[in-house]
């Protein structure tokens, strides 16, 4: 049985006041590095923004959850726009909206994918500061307005060419920074170990022992500081690669 076949059966079980030409289905958000309460808050803000779109009749969350419970992992099985478009058609929806709520880098954001039953697909993203009440609604609405109409959607749709390039670059740079950071960390530990054993190289410095010891100690501190900076940069680049990878997911 195809991934969309169970959804066809569910159309008989879940009623909706929306017709096929205006029905929009918003799948409950996935989340990454964000508490479930925050993810739900961002999902609800997006739902309100979707409901405000022209000619959009948003299916209730309860009806969508009923479809998901009855269809198993049918919605999760798709890996391309064509399949998701077929899902939208099977659900009797004009558009299918998916989202990932992110909490990377100390910021809350949402990556959205909007697929319509005609096969076009577009992506949008917005940040939603927790300290600004109502800001999530406004930013979600602005992001959706940029990809909602067919003309804008066609321009915003991302093709397969060049996909995954940015995440690879970020992960490569992050990996190099992490390796360099580990190297400086090991050098710092080595310097510290040598100094702790009777002064290390400074043991034979005679009257210059104090100056030698101070120089080696400063060297170890610089190595440790450089290690911390590189490890931090590597972690940030890795997180950026993760966000970019999710953003480019089909």
mmCIF file of N, CA, C and O in Angstrom, residues 21-24 48-58 94-95 118 141 144-150:
data_model
loop_
_atom_site.group_PDB
_atom_site.id
_atom_site.type_symbol
_atom_site.label_atom_id
_atom_site.label_comp_id
_atom_site.label_asym_id
_atom_site.label_seq_id
_atom_site.Cartn_x
_atom_site.Cartn_y
_atom_site.Cartn_z
ATOM 1 N N UNK A 21 -10.717 23.109 -2.164
ATOM 2 C CA UNK A 21 -10.023 24.244 -2.753
ATOM 3 C C UNK A 21 -9.405 25.192 -1.751
ATOM 4 O O UNK A 21 -8.530 25.985 -2.106
ATOM 5 N N UNK A 22 -9.878 25.140 -0.496
ATOM 6 C CA UNK A 22 -9.361 26.090 0.503
ATOM 7 C C UNK A 22 -8.763 25.415 1.731
ATOM 8 O O UNK A 22 -8.123 26.087 2.541
ATOM 9 N N UNK A 23 -8.961 24.083 1.879
ATOM 10 C CA UNK A 23 -8.489 23.409 3.091
ATOM 11 C C UNK A 23 -6.966 23.433 3.181
ATOM 12 O O UNK A 23 -6.253 23.121 2.231
ATOM 13 N N UNK A 24 -6.452 23.812 4.341
ATOM 14 C CA UNK A 24 -5.021 23.795 4.634
ATOM 15 C C UNK A 24 -4.792 22.895 5.846
ATOM 16 O O UNK A 24 -5.479 23.009 6.852
ATOM 17 N N UNK A 48 -2.306 30.539 13.673
ATOM 18 C CA UNK A 48 -3.082 31.772 13.566
ATOM 19 C C UNK A 48 -2.713 32.533 12.290
ATOM 20 O O UNK A 48 -3.577 33.127 11.636
ATOM 21 N N UNK A 49 -1.417 32.508 11.966
ATOM 22 C CA UNK A 49 -0.975 33.193 10.746
ATOM 23 C C UNK A 49 -1.518 32.500 9.500
ATOM 24 O O UNK A 49 -1.936 33.165 8.540
ATOM 25 N N UNK A 50 -1.530 31.172 9.497
ATOM 26 C CA UNK A 50 -2.070 30.425 8.353
ATOM 27 C C UNK A 50 -3.552 30.711 8.190
ATOM 28 O O UNK A 50 -4.049 30.917 7.077
ATOM 29 N N UNK A 51 -4.278 30.730 9.301
ATOM 30 C CA UNK A 51 -5.720 30.980 9.251
ATOM 31 C C UNK A 51 -6.028 32.355 8.678
ATOM 32 O O UNK A 51 -7.121 32.572 8.130
ATOM 33 N N UNK A 52 -5.082 33.283 8.791
ATOM 34 C CA UNK A 52 -5.299 34.642 8.286
ATOM 35 C C UNK A 52 -4.939 34.796 6.813
ATOM 36 O O UNK A 52 -5.186 35.849 6.229
ATOM 37 N N UNK A 53 -4.374 33.753 6.206
ATOM 38 C CA UNK A 53 -4.009 33.828 4.797
ATOM 39 C C UNK A 53 -5.270 33.859 3.920
ATOM 40 O O UNK A 53 -6.289 33.275 4.281
ATOM 41 N N UNK A 54 -5.213 34.537 2.769
ATOM 42 C CA UNK A 54 -6.389 34.623 1.898
ATOM 43 C C UNK A 54 -6.784 33.249 1.354
ATOM 44 O O UNK A 54 -5.931 32.439 1.000
ATOM 45 N N UNK A 55 -8.080 32.993 1.313
ATOM 46 C CA UNK A 55 -8.632 31.734 0.784
ATOM 47 C C UNK A 55 -8.048 30.511 1.491
ATOM 48 O O UNK A 55 -7.818 29.472 0.866
ATOM 49 N N UNK A 56 -7.815 30.621 2.801
ATOM 50 C CA UNK A 56 -7.283 29.495 3.570
ATOM 51 C C UNK A 56 -8.277 29.094 4.648
ATOM 52 O O UNK A 56 -8.697 29.919 5.462
ATOM 53 N N UNK A 57 -8.673 27.837 4.603
ATOM 54 C CA UNK A 57 -9.535 27.283 5.646
ATOM 55 C C UNK A 57 -8.708 26.236 6.386
ATOM 56 O O UNK A 57 -8.502 25.126 5.882
ATOM 57 N N UNK A 58 -8.201 26.606 7.541
ATOM 58 C CA UNK A 58 -7.272 25.747 8.266
ATOM 59 C C UNK A 58 -8.006 24.640 9.016
ATOM 60 O O UNK A 58 -8.910 24.901 9.812
ATOM 61 N N UNK A 94 -5.635 21.920 -0.110
ATOM 62 C CA UNK A 94 -4.990 22.721 -1.146
ATOM 63 C C UNK A 94 -3.520 22.944 -0.809
ATOM 64 O O UNK A 94 -2.687 23.066 -1.699
ATOM 65 N N UNK A 95 -3.210 22.977 0.497
ATOM 66 C CA UNK A 95 -1.837 23.162 0.940
ATOM 67 C C UNK A 95 -1.559 22.314 2.179
ATOM 68 O O UNK A 95 -2.437 22.115 3.032
ATOM 69 N N UNK A 118 -0.777 21.043 -6.239
ATOM 70 C CA UNK A 118 -0.363 21.123 -7.646
ATOM 71 C C UNK A 118 1.109 20.796 -7.831
ATOM 72 O O UNK A 118 1.612 20.792 -8.948
ATOM 73 N N UNK A 141 3.247 35.474 10.091
ATOM 74 C CA UNK A 141 2.390 35.994 9.029
ATOM 75 C C UNK A 141 3.241 36.584 7.897
ATOM 76 O O UNK A 141 2.972 36.336 6.712
ATOM 77 N N UNK A 144 4.931 33.748 5.914
ATOM 78 C CA UNK A 144 3.989 33.006 5.072
ATOM 79 C C UNK A 144 3.528 33.824 3.872
ATOM 80 O O UNK A 144 3.323 33.273 2.788
ATOM 81 N N UNK A 145 3.379 35.125 4.065
ATOM 82 C CA UNK A 145 2.931 35.969 2.958
ATOM 83 C C UNK A 145 3.919 35.925 1.787
ATOM 84 O O UNK A 145 3.532 36.090 0.635
ATOM 85 N N UNK A 146 5.197 35.687 2.096
ATOM 86 C CA UNK A 146 6.221 35.666 1.056
ATOM 87 C C UNK A 146 6.167 34.403 0.189
ATOM 88 O O UNK A 146 6.731 34.385 -0.906
ATOM 89 N N UNK A 147 5.526 33.343 0.696
ATOM 90 C CA UNK A 147 5.522 32.078 -0.053
ATOM 91 C C UNK A 147 4.114 31.536 -0.309
ATOM 92 O O UNK A 147 3.971 30.432 -0.824
ATOM 93 N N UNK A 148 3.095 32.296 0.026
ATOM 94 C CA UNK A 148 1.741 31.743 -0.026
ATOM 95 C C UNK A 148 1.141 31.742 -1.416
ATOM 96 O O UNK A 148 0.506 30.771 -1.836
ATOM 97 N N UNK A 149 1.310 32.812 -2.174
ATOM 98 C CA UNK A 149 0.693 32.879 -3.497
ATOM 99 C C UNK A 149 1.433 31.988 -4.475
ATOM 100 O O UNK A 149 2.637 31.774 -4.337
ATOM 101 N N UNK A 150 0.754 31.443 -5.489
ATOM 102 C CA UNK A 150 1.409 30.550 -6.462
ATOM 103 C C UNK A 150 2.611 31.180 -7.142
ATOM 104 O O UNK A 150 3.623 30.535 -7.351
#
